[in-house]
Structure formats: structure tokens, C-alpha cells
PDB file of C-alpha atoms in Angstrom:
ATOM      1  CA  UNK O1263    -141.787  67.820-181.954  1.00  0.00           C
ATOM      2  CA  UNK O1264    -138.331  67.685-183.533  1.00  0.00           C
ATOM      3  CA  UNK O1265    -137.382  70.367-186.198  1.00  0.00           C
ATOM      4  CA  UNK O1266    -136.834  68.278-189.289  1.00  0.00           C
ATOM      5  CA  UNK O1267    -134.269  69.129-191.795  1.00  0.00           C
ATOM      6  CA  UNK O1268    -134.491  68.761-195.604  1.00  0.00           C
ATOM      7  CA  UNK O1269    -131.824  66.442-197.053  1.00  0.00           C
ATOM      8  CA  UNK O1270    -129.245  67.970-199.346  1.00  0.00           C
ATOM      9  CA  UNK O1271    -126.564  66.084-201.247  1.00  0.00           C
ATOM     10  CA  UNK O1272    -124.065  68.872-200.416  1.00  0.00           C
ATOM     11  CA  UNK O1273    -124.765  69.324-196.857  1.00  0.00           C
ATOM     12  CA  UNK O1274    -125.129  65.637-196.008  1.00  0.00           C
ATOM     13  CA  UNK O1275    -122.525  64.334-198.292  1.00  0.00           C
ATOM     14  CA  UNK O1276    -120.672  62.668-195.324  1.00  0.00           C
ATOM     15  CA  UNK O1277    -123.657  61.861-193.175  1.00  0.00           C
ATOM     16  CA  UNK O1278    -123.930  58.334-191.991  1.00  0.00           C
ATOM     17  CA  UNK O1279    -126.776  56.289-190.523  1.00  0.00           C
ATOM     18  CA  UNK O1280    -126.861  53.069-188.431  1.00  0.00           C
ATOM     19  CA  UNK O1281    -129.957  51.452-189.726  1.00  0.00           C
ATOM     20  CA  UNK O1282    -130.066  49.123-186.734  1.00  0.00           C
ATOM     21  CA  UNK O1283    -130.144  52.064-184.305  1.00  0.00           C
ATOM     22  CA  UNK O1284    -133.345  53.496-186.064  1.00  0.00           C
ATOM     23  CA  UNK O1285    -135.221  50.901-184.089  1.00  0.00           C
ATOM     24  CA  UNK O1286    -134.780  52.989-180.982  1.00  0.00           C
ATOM     25  CA  UNK O1287    -137.565  55.092-182.354  1.00  0.00           C
ATOM     26  CA  UNK O1288    -139.970  52.418-181.156  1.00  0.00           C
ATOM     27  CA  UNK O1289    -139.063  52.885-177.453  1.00  0.00           C
ATOM     28  CA  UNK O1290    -142.197  54.234-175.690  1.00  0.00           C
ATOM     29  CA  UNK O1291    -144.569  53.547-178.466  1.00  0.00           C
ATOM     30  CA  UNK O1292    -147.826  51.581-177.467  1.00  0.00           C
ATOM     31  CA  UNK O1293    -149.767  52.133-180.581  1.00  0.00           C
ATOM     32  CA  UNK O1294    -147.810  52.121-183.860  1.00  0.00           C
ATOM     33  CA  UNK O1295    -149.646  53.410-187.058  1.00  0.00           C
ATOM     34  CA  UNK O1296    -149.682  50.606-189.747  1.00  0.00           C
ATOM     35  CA  UNK O1297    -151.073  50.471-193.248  1.00  0.00           C
ATOM     36  CA  UNK O1298    -153.043  47.851-195.021  1.00  0.00           C
ATOM     37  CA  UNK O1299    -150.342  46.529-197.220  1.00  0.00           C
ATOM     38  CA  UNK O1300    -148.449  45.424-194.026  1.00  0.00           C
ATOM     39  CA  UNK O1301    -151.467  43.964-192.145  1.00  0.00           C
ATOM     40  CA  UNK O1302    -150.582  40.358-192.954  1.00  0.00           C
ATOM     41  CA  UNK O1303    -147.045  40.641-191.690  1.00  0.00           C
ATOM     42  CA  UNK O1304    -148.065  42.731-188.577  1.00  0.00           C
ATOM     43  CA  UNK O1305    -150.842  40.259-187.676  1.00  0.00           C
ATOM     44  CA  UNK O1306    -148.250  37.473-187.049  1.00  0.00           C
ATOM     45  CA  UNK O1307    -146.907  39.216-184.021  1.00  0.00           C
ATOM     46  CA  UNK O1308    -149.408  42.034-182.894  1.00  0.00           C
ATOM     47  CA  UNK O1309    -152.985  42.832-182.486  1.00  0.00           C
ATOM     48  CA  UNK O1310    -154.174  45.341-185.252  1.00  0.00           C
ATOM     49  CA  UNK O1311    -156.774  47.798-183.779  1.00  0.00           C
ATOM     50  CA  UNK O1312    -158.312  51.116-184.509  1.00  0.00           C
ATOM     51  CA  UNK O1313    -157.841  54.254-182.688  1.00  0.00           C
ATOM     52  CA  UNK O1314    -158.660  58.009-183.094  1.00  0.00           C
ATOM     53  CA  UNK O1315    -156.170  60.492-184.198  1.00  0.00           C
ATOM     54  CA  UNK O1316    -155.782  62.863-181.162  1.00  0.00           C
ATOM     55  CA  UNK O1317    -155.671  65.897-183.534  1.00  0.00           C
ATOM     56  CA  UNK O1318    -157.904  65.178-186.262  1.00  0.00           C
ATOM     57  CA  UNK O1319    -160.429  62.674-184.446  1.00  0.00           C
ATOM     58  CA  UNK O1320    -160.399  60.353-187.512  1.00  0.00           C
ATOM     59  CA  UNK O1321    -159.933  56.680-187.181  1.00  0.00           C
ATOM     60  CA  UNK O1322    -156.394  55.197-187.875  1.00  0.00           C
ATOM     61  CA  UNK O1323    -155.202  51.676-187.758  1.00  0.00           C
ATOM     62  CA  UNK O1324    -152.322  50.802-185.303  1.00  0.00           C
ATOM     63  CA  UNK O1325    -150.573  47.895-184.196  1.00  0.00           C
ATOM     64  CA  UNK O1326    -150.771  47.239-180.425  1.00  0.00           C
ATOM     65  CA  UNK O1327    -147.462  46.920-178.821  1.00  0.00           C
ATOM     66  CA  UNK O1328    -148.070  47.372-175.219  1.00  0.00           C
ATOM     67  CA  UNK O1329    -150.994  47.686-172.615  1.00  0.00           C
ATOM     68  CA  UNK O1330    -150.269  51.174-171.282  1.00  0.00           C
ATOM     69  CA  UNK O1331    -149.054  54.586-172.766  1.00  0.00           C
ATOM     70  CA  UNK O1332    -145.348  54.343-173.345  1.00  0.00           C
ATOM     71  CA  UNK O1333    -145.164  50.776-173.233  1.00  0.00           C
ATOM     72  CA  UNK O1334    -143.550  48.584-176.079  1.00  0.00           C
ATOM     73  CA  UNK O1335    -143.239  44.996-175.332  1.00  0.00           C
ATOM     74  CA  UNK O1336    -141.483  44.484-178.601  1.00  0.00           C
ATOM     75  CA  UNK O1337    -138.617  46.652-177.572  1.00  0.00           C
ATOM     76  CA  UNK O1338    -136.026  45.478-175.243  1.00  0.00           C
ATOM     77  CA  UNK O1339    -132.273  45.341-174.998  1.00  0.00           C
ATOM     78  CA  UNK O1340    -132.114  48.392-177.105  1.00  0.00           C
ATOM     79  CA  UNK O1341    -133.373  46.650-180.268  1.00  0.00           C
ATOM     80  CA  UNK O1342    -136.734  45.591-181.762  1.00  0.00           C
ATOM     81  CA  UNK O1343    -137.516  41.930-180.958  1.00  0.00           C
ATOM     82  CA  UNK O1344    -140.145  41.170-183.676  1.00  0.00           C
ATOM     83  CA  UNK O1345    -139.556  39.149-186.818  1.00  0.00           C
ATOM     84  CA  UNK O1346    -141.138  41.969-188.965  1.00  0.00           C
ATOM     85  CA  UNK O1347    -140.309  45.633-188.598  1.00  0.00           C
ATOM     86  CA  UNK O1348    -143.173  47.772-189.326  1.00  0.00           C
ATOM     87  CA  UNK O1349    -142.830  50.365-192.080  1.00  0.00           C
ATOM     88  CA  UNK O1350    -143.056  53.368-189.666  1.00  0.00           C
ATOM     89  CA  UNK O1351    -139.913  52.083-188.181  1.00  0.00           C
ATOM     90  CA  UNK O1352    -138.078  51.037-191.353  1.00  0.00           C
ATOM     91  CA  UNK O1353    -138.297  54.690-192.782  1.00  0.00           C
ATOM     92  CA  UNK O1354    -136.559  56.135-189.359  1.00  0.00           C
ATOM     93  CA  UNK O1355    -134.999  58.697-189.154  1.00  0.00           C
ATOM     94  CA  UNK O1356    -136.552  60.084-192.315  1.00  0.00           C
ATOM     95  CA  UNK O1357    -139.794  61.902-193.040  1.00  0.00           C
ATOM     96  CA  UNK O1358    -141.716  63.477-195.821  1.00  0.00           C
ATOM     97  CA  UNK O1359    -142.314  67.245-195.452  1.00  0.00           C
ATOM     98  CA  UNK O1360    -144.132  69.480-197.962  1.00  0.00           C
ATOM     99  CA  UNK O1361    -142.597  72.515-199.344  1.00  0.00           C
ATOM    100  CA  UNK O1362    -144.566  75.910-199.343  1.00  0.00           C
ATOM    101  CA  UNK O1363    -145.880  77.904-196.434  1.00  0.00           C
ATOM    102  CA  UNK O1364    -149.167  76.058-196.472  1.00  0.00           C
ATOM    103  CA  UNK O1365    -147.829  72.744-196.569  1.00  0.00           C
ATOM    104  CA  UNK O1366    -149.404  72.164-199.960  1.00  0.00           C
ATOM    105  CA  UNK O1367    -146.369  71.952-202.064  1.00  0.00           C
ATOM    106  CA  UNK O1368    -144.206  69.028-203.269  1.00  0.00           C
ATOM    107  CA  UNK O1369    -143.066  66.479-200.953  1.00  0.00           C
ATOM    108  CA  UNK O1370    -139.406  66.914-199.341  1.00  0.00           C
ATOM    109  CA  UNK O1371    -137.207  64.278-197.803  1.00  0.00           C
ATOM    110  CA  UNK O1372    -136.449  65.257-194.449  1.00  0.00           C
ATOM    111  CA  UNK O1373    -134.403  63.857-191.602  1.00  0.00           C
ATOM    112  CA  UNK O1374    -134.652  64.010-187.740  1.00  0.00           C
ATOM    113  CA  UNK O1375    -131.262  65.693-186.705  1.00  0.00           C
ATOM    114  CA  UNK O1376    -131.854  64.260-183.164  1.00  0.00           C
ATOM    115  CA  UNK O1377    -132.240  60.636-184.073  1.00  0.00           C
ATOM    116  CA  UNK O1378    -129.934  58.209-182.323  1.00  0.00           C
ATOM    117  CA  UNK O1379    -129.547  56.663-185.709  1.00  0.00           C
ATOM    118  CA  UNK O1380    -127.342  59.496-186.985  1.00  0.00           C
ATOM    119  CA  UNK O1381    -123.536  58.863-186.383  1.00  0.00           C
ATOM    120  CA  UNK O1382    -120.209  59.739-187.261  1.00  0.00           C
ATOM    121  CA  UNK O1383    -118.213  57.314-189.472  1.00  0.00           C
ATOM    122  CA  UNK O1384    -116.043  56.229-186.483  1.00  0.00           C
ATOM    123  CA  UNK O1385    -118.585  56.673-183.758  1.00  0.00           C
ATOM    124  CA  UNK O1386    -117.818  54.759-180.452  1.00  0.00           C
ATOM    125  CA  UNK O1387    -121.436  54.286-180.106  1.00  0.00           C
ATOM    126  CA  UNK O1388    -121.627  51.458-182.480  1.00  0.00           C
ATOM    127  CA  UNK O1389    -120.783  47.846-181.696  1.00  0.00           C
ATOM    128  CA  UNK O1390    -118.941  45.453-183.820  1.00  0.00           C
ATOM    129  CA  UNK O1391    -122.049  44.006-185.393  1.00  0.00           C
ATOM    130  CA  UNK O1392    -123.521  47.331-186.577  1.00  0.00           C
ATOM    131  CA  UNK O1393    -122.723  49.005-189.807  1.00  0.00           C
ATOM    132  CA  UNK O1394    -123.405  52.413-191.203  1.00  0.00           C
ATOM    133  CA  UNK O1395    -124.743  53.727-194.575  1.00  0.00           C
ATOM    134  CA  UNK O1396    -124.174  56.931-196.465  1.00  0.00           C
ATOM    135  CA  UNK O1397    -126.997  58.783-198.071  1.00  0.00           C
ATOM    136  CA  UNK O1398    -125.057  59.904-201.337  1.00  0.00           C
ATOM    137  CA  UNK O1399    -122.034  58.402-203.272  1.00  0.00           C
ATOM    138  CA  UNK O1400    -119.098  60.345-204.328  1.00  0.00           C
ATOM    139  CA  UNK O1401    -121.046  61.938-207.122  1.00  0.00           C
ATOM    140  CA  UNK O1402    -123.923  63.146-205.142  1.00  0.00           C
ATOM    141  CA  UNK O1403    -126.152  60.391-206.249  1.00  0.00           C
ATOM    142  CA  UNK O1404    -128.594  58.489-203.903  1.00  0.00           C
ATOM    143  CA  UNK O1405    -126.942  55.493-202.326  1.00  0.00           C
ATOM    144  CA  UNK O1406    -128.746  52.163-202.461  1.00  0.00           C
ATOM    145  CA  UNK O1407    -129.730  52.845-198.848  1.00  0.00           C
ATOM    146  CA  UNK O1408    -131.451  56.160-199.587  1.00  0.00           C
ATOM    147  CA  UNK O1409    -133.307  54.752-202.477  1.00  0.00           C
ATOM    148  CA  UNK O1410    -134.541  51.980-200.110  1.00  0.00           C
ATOM    149  CA  UNK O1411    -135.681  54.621-197.644  1.00  0.00           C
ATOM    150  CA  UNK O1412    -137.409  56.548-200.334  1.00  0.00           C
ATOM    151  CA  UNK O1413    -139.298  53.406-201.444  1.00  0.00           C
ATOM    152  CA  UNK O1414    -140.553  52.730-197.780  1.00  0.00           C
ATOM    153  CA  UNK O1415    -141.665  56.308-197.568  1.00  0.00           C
ATOM    154  CA  UNK O1416    -143.369  56.101-200.947  1.00  0.00           C
ATOM    155  CA  UNK O1417    -145.189  52.821-199.793  1.00  0.00           C
ATOM    156  CA  UNK O1418    -146.085  54.605-196.557  1.00  0.00           C
ATOM    157  CA  UNK O1419    -147.642  57.467-198.414  1.00  0.00           C
ATOM    158  CA  UNK O1420    -149.706  55.211-200.593  1.00  0.00           C
ATOM    159  CA  UNK O1421    -150.615  52.962-197.623  1.00  0.00           C
ATOM    160  CA  UNK O1422    -151.913  56.022-195.679  1.00  0.00           C
ATOM    161  CA  UNK O1423    -154.191  56.826-198.415  1.00  0.00           C
ATOM    162  CA  UNK O1424    -155.328  53.016-198.627  1.00  0.00           C
ATOM    163  CA  UNK O1425    -156.033  53.424-194.776  1.00  0.00           C
ATOM    164  CA  UNK O1426    -158.127  56.415-195.079  1.00  0.00           C
ATOM    165  CA  UNK O1427    -160.315  54.522-197.812  1.00  0.00           C
ATOM    166  CA  UNK O1428    -160.589  51.416-195.597  1.00  0.00           C
ATOM    167  CA  UNK O1429    -161.807  53.324-192.707  1.00  0.00           C
ATOM    168  CA  UNK O1430    -164.320  55.206-194.888  1.00  0.00           C
ATOM    169  CA  UNK O1431    -165.569  51.637-195.974  1.00  0.00           C
ATOM    170  CA  UNK O1432    -165.765  50.506-192.302  1.00  0.00           C
ATOM    171  CA  UNK O1433    -167.673  53.576-191.491  1.00  0.00           C
ATOM    172  CA  UNK O1434    -169.955  53.373-194.328  1.00  0.00           C
ATOM    173  CA  UNK O1435    -170.877  49.664-193.481  1.00  0.00           C
ATOM    174  CA  UNK O1436    -171.058  50.419-189.683  1.00  0.00           C
ATOM    175  CA  UNK O1437    -168.438  47.860-188.861  1.00  0.00           C
ATOM    176  CA  UNK O1438    -166.457  49.725-186.221  1.00  0.00           C
ATOM    177  CA  UNK O1439    -167.067  49.023-182.463  1.00  0.00           C
ATOM    178  CA  UNK O1440    -165.334  50.035-179.306  1.00  0.00           C
ATOM    179  CA  UNK O1441    -163.038  47.339-177.907  1.00  0.00           C
ATOM    180  CA  UNK O1442    -164.040  46.478-174.414  1.00  0.00           C
ATOM    181  CA  UNK O1443    -161.349  44.504-172.548  1.00  0.00           C
ATOM    182  CA  UNK O1444    -160.016  44.134-169.031  1.00  0.00           C
ATOM    183  CA  UNK O1445    -156.822  42.042-168.520  1.00  0.00           C
ATOM    184  CA  UNK O1446    -155.437  40.741-165.271  1.00  0.00           C
ATOM    185  CA  UNK O1447    -151.631  39.956-165.405  1.00  0.00           C
ATOM    186  CA  UNK O1448    -149.654  37.510-163.453  1.00  0.00           C
ATOM    187  CA  UNK O1449    -149.000  39.790-160.638  1.00  0.00           C
ATOM    188  CA  UNK O1450    -152.920  40.304-160.337  1.00  0.00           C
ATOM    189  CA  UNK O1451    -152.521  43.742-161.744  1.00  0.00           C
ATOM    190  CA  UNK O1452    -155.507  44.673-163.922  1.00  0.00           C
ATOM    191  CA  UNK O1453    -155.910  47.071-166.760  1.00  0.00           C
ATOM    192  CA  UNK O1454    -158.659  48.168-168.898  1.00  0.00           C
ATOM    193  CA  UNK O1455    -158.106  49.096-172.565  1.00  0.00           C
ATOM    194  CA  UNK O1456    -159.872  52.374-173.564  1.00  0.00           C
ATOM    195  CA  UNK O1457    -160.098  54.344-176.746  1.00  0.00           C
ATOM    196  CA  UNK O1458    -159.490  51.256-179.007  1.00  0.00           C
ATOM    197  CA  UNK O1459    -161.943  49.892-181.653  1.00  0.00           C
ATOM    198  CA  UNK O1460    -162.045  46.743-183.689  1.00  0.00           C
ATOM    199  CA  UNK O1461    -164.356  45.165-186.368  1.00  0.00           C
ATOM    200  CA  UNK O1462    -167.954  44.465-185.352  1.00  0.00           C
ATOM    201  CA  UNK O1463    -168.262  40.573-186.322  1.00  0.00           C
ATOM    202  CA  UNK O1464    -171.821  40.341-185.903  1.00  0.00           C
ATOM    203  CA  UNK O1465    -172.635  43.068-188.219  1.00  0.00           C
ATOM    204  CA  UNK O1466    -170.086  41.823-190.568  1.00  0.00           C
ATOM    205  CA  UNK O1467    -171.964  38.428-190.659  1.00  0.00           C
ATOM    206  CA  UNK O1468    -175.203  40.140-191.318  1.00  0.00           C
ATOM    207  CA  UNK O1469    -173.999  42.389-194.150  1.00  0.00           C
ATOM    208  CA  UNK O1470    -176.188  42.269-197.289  1.00  0.00           C
ATOM    209  CA  UNK O1471    -174.606  40.418-200.333  1.00  0.00           C
ATOM    210  CA  UNK O1472    -174.354  43.744-202.268  1.00  0.00           C
ATOM    211  CA  UNK O1473    -172.397  45.463-199.550  1.00  0.00           C
ATOM    212  CA  UNK O1474    -170.195  42.133-199.252  1.00  0.00           C
ATOM    213  CA  UNK O1475    -169.516  42.268-202.971  1.00  0.00           C
ATOM    214  CA  UNK O1476    -168.732  45.933-202.892  1.00  0.00           C
ATOM    215  CA  UNK O1477    -166.248  45.444-199.982  1.00  0.00           C
ATOM    216  CA  UNK O1478    -164.736  42.532-201.922  1.00  0.00           C
ATOM    217  CA  UNK O1479    -164.350  44.163-205.141  1.00  0.00           C
ATOM    218  CA  UNK O1480    -162.727  47.150-203.435  1.00  0.00           C
ATOM    219  CA  UNK O1481    -160.228  44.963-201.681  1.00  0.00           C
ATOM    220  CA  UNK O1482    -161.330  45.454-198.246  1.00  0.00           C
ATOM    221  CA  UNK O1483    -162.437  41.999-197.119  1.00  0.00           C
ATOM    222  CA  UNK O1484    -159.055  40.737-196.679  1.00  0.00           C
ATOM    223  CA  UNK O1485    -157.717  43.492-194.489  1.00  0.00           C
ATOM    224  CA  UNK O1486    -160.875  43.243-192.387  1.00  0.00           C
ATOM    225  CA  UNK O1487    -160.328  39.669-191.846  1.00  0.00           C
ATOM    226  CA  UNK O1488    -156.837  40.149-191.047  1.00  0.00           C
ATOM    227  CA  UNK O1489    -157.804  42.741-188.354  1.00  0.00           C
ATOM    228  CA  UNK O1490    -160.155  40.205-186.880  1.00  0.00           C
ATOM    229  CA  UNK O1491    -157.539  37.330-187.057  1.00  0.00           C
ATOM    230  CA  UNK O1492    -154.809  39.554-185.413  1.00  0.00           C
ATOM    231  CA  UNK O1493    -156.704  39.605-182.232  1.00  0.00           C
ATOM    232  CA  UNK O1494    -155.299  36.060-181.454  1.00  0.00           C
ATOM    233  CA  UNK O1495    -151.917  38.022-180.945  1.00  0.00           C
ATOM    234  CA  UNK O1496    -153.261  39.533-177.769  1.00  0.00           C
ATOM    235  CA  UNK O1497    -152.433  36.273-175.720  1.00  0.00           C
ATOM    236  CA  UNK O1498    -148.867  36.182-176.771  1.00  0.00           C
ATOM    237  CA  UNK O1499    -148.605  39.873-176.025  1.00  0.00           C
ATOM    238  CA  UNK O1500    -150.074  39.195-172.548  1.00  0.00           C
ATOM    239  CA  UNK O1501    -147.482  36.479-172.095  1.00  0.00           C
ATOM    240  CA  UNK O1502    -144.738  38.729-173.002  1.00  0.00           C
ATOM    241  CA  UNK O1503    -146.013  41.389-170.475  1.00  0.00           C
ATOM    242  CA  UNK O1504    -146.378  38.517-167.659  1.00  0.00           C
ATOM    243  CA  UNK O1505    -142.701  37.313-168.558  1.00  0.00           C
ATOM    244  CA  UNK O1506    -141.655  41.128-168.108  1.00  0.00           C
ATOM    245  CA  UNK O1507    -143.468  41.167-164.643  1.00  0.00           C
ATOM    246  CA  UNK O1508    -142.219  37.840-163.304  1.00  0.00           C
ATOM    247  CA  UNK O1509    -138.749  38.613-164.606  1.00  0.00           C
ATOM    248  CA  UNK O1510    -138.773  42.115-162.727  1.00  0.00           C
ATOM    249  CA  UNK O1511    -139.967  40.313-159.781  1.00  0.00           C
TER     250      UNK O1511
END
């Protein structure tokens, strides 16, 4: 894991970021964490599924971007190809850390010093269509770009809390089931999806009225149905994989 550095108006007064190059962080990501507030946007291009956090064992909601570890079918030609850029990519290369030895202090804005989005003002790595953004103005005040990044991080922080509540509601209603799916691609190569979960539609259909009202009042019915509807994006994703395979051939 990269050693993140806390942002400082003095130390980073001249630091520049190429926002478009932040999309490179999506390279090699098969399952990208997403939060309920962006489900509707994500569902227009990717299936939304659940998986278990490898460290905590807790369920998390993710956008499925590929069919194998390290595969992102939405990233090609060094850029993100989707119409909607997920929040986890919008905030790159910034992170929220916590001060204090036990990680229980205030949140601190940090940056990944190894990010490809970090550049010098006259970097030759940029092409004519790319621009750079500074973090602070000449008075050391947050630039409009940095304010936007902080807004995205705040939205993610709130969204992760909402996601935890959604998962708790799904578990309480026993609505999570393993996703069993085997796919054969155009080259006759087959793959089986493991470790993924989705909504149990049969149990959802038989929930008692009181539970349905509770889910509705908590605001969870819309995200639940969005997860279900997003499964239709599996077919365009398969088409993207087949296009990649036939193109390579």
C-alpha cells in the first residue's frame, strides 16, 4: 500500500494535478466500491453486486467492471470509457486519513505521492487536450478543484455509512444470496463468477407488509430495485469482453 502524505498548503503550494489522468487508477480493478447515492448512475453501465471485504468479511457493494481479477473492461486507451465516472475514481489521487496513533482522530486530507495524476506544470507527459489544476491559490486558500475533491470525499464518507446501513437492512431481511453464474465468451472460453452476491428476488417478493414498509421508510427499496435492475448490464459487459477477444484475435 502506498504511503499517503497529508496535504499542506505550504509544502504543496505548487503541486499540480492532471484530473483526467486520475482515471488511470481504475486500471486493473475488477470490482470497484460504490455507494447508494450513485447506484442509479452506475446501473446505466455496470452490474452492481455485493462481495465480502477481504479484511473484515463484511459485505460491500461494488460495480462489476470485468470477469476476472485485474480486468477492467471500461478502461482502454489509457482512459475511462464510461459515461459516468464513479466517486472512487473522481476523488483520485486523494484520500481521507485519520490523525492520532489509533486512527480515531480527525480526518486529514492526504494524497498518493506515486499517483500518475501528479505532474509538473510543464510535464511532457501531458497531451494538448489535458489540463492541470493547482490545490491552492496564491494566498494558500483551497482552489475550486480542491474544494470539489473535498466534496467528493465527503460524499464518499457519508455514502460508505449509508452502504453499511443498507447491508444491515439486507441481512436483517435475509435478502442476500450468492450469485451463481457461468459465462461462455465468443472464443468458447468459459468463466464462473465466485464470491459475488445479489438480491434474492424470491424472498423480496414474499416479504411481509411490515418489513416492506420499514424498508421503504428507511429509503432502501429504491437501491434494492436498482441493484436488481443493474443485472441487465451484464450483457453489454459480456459484449465488451467479446469485442476485446475478437479484436485481439
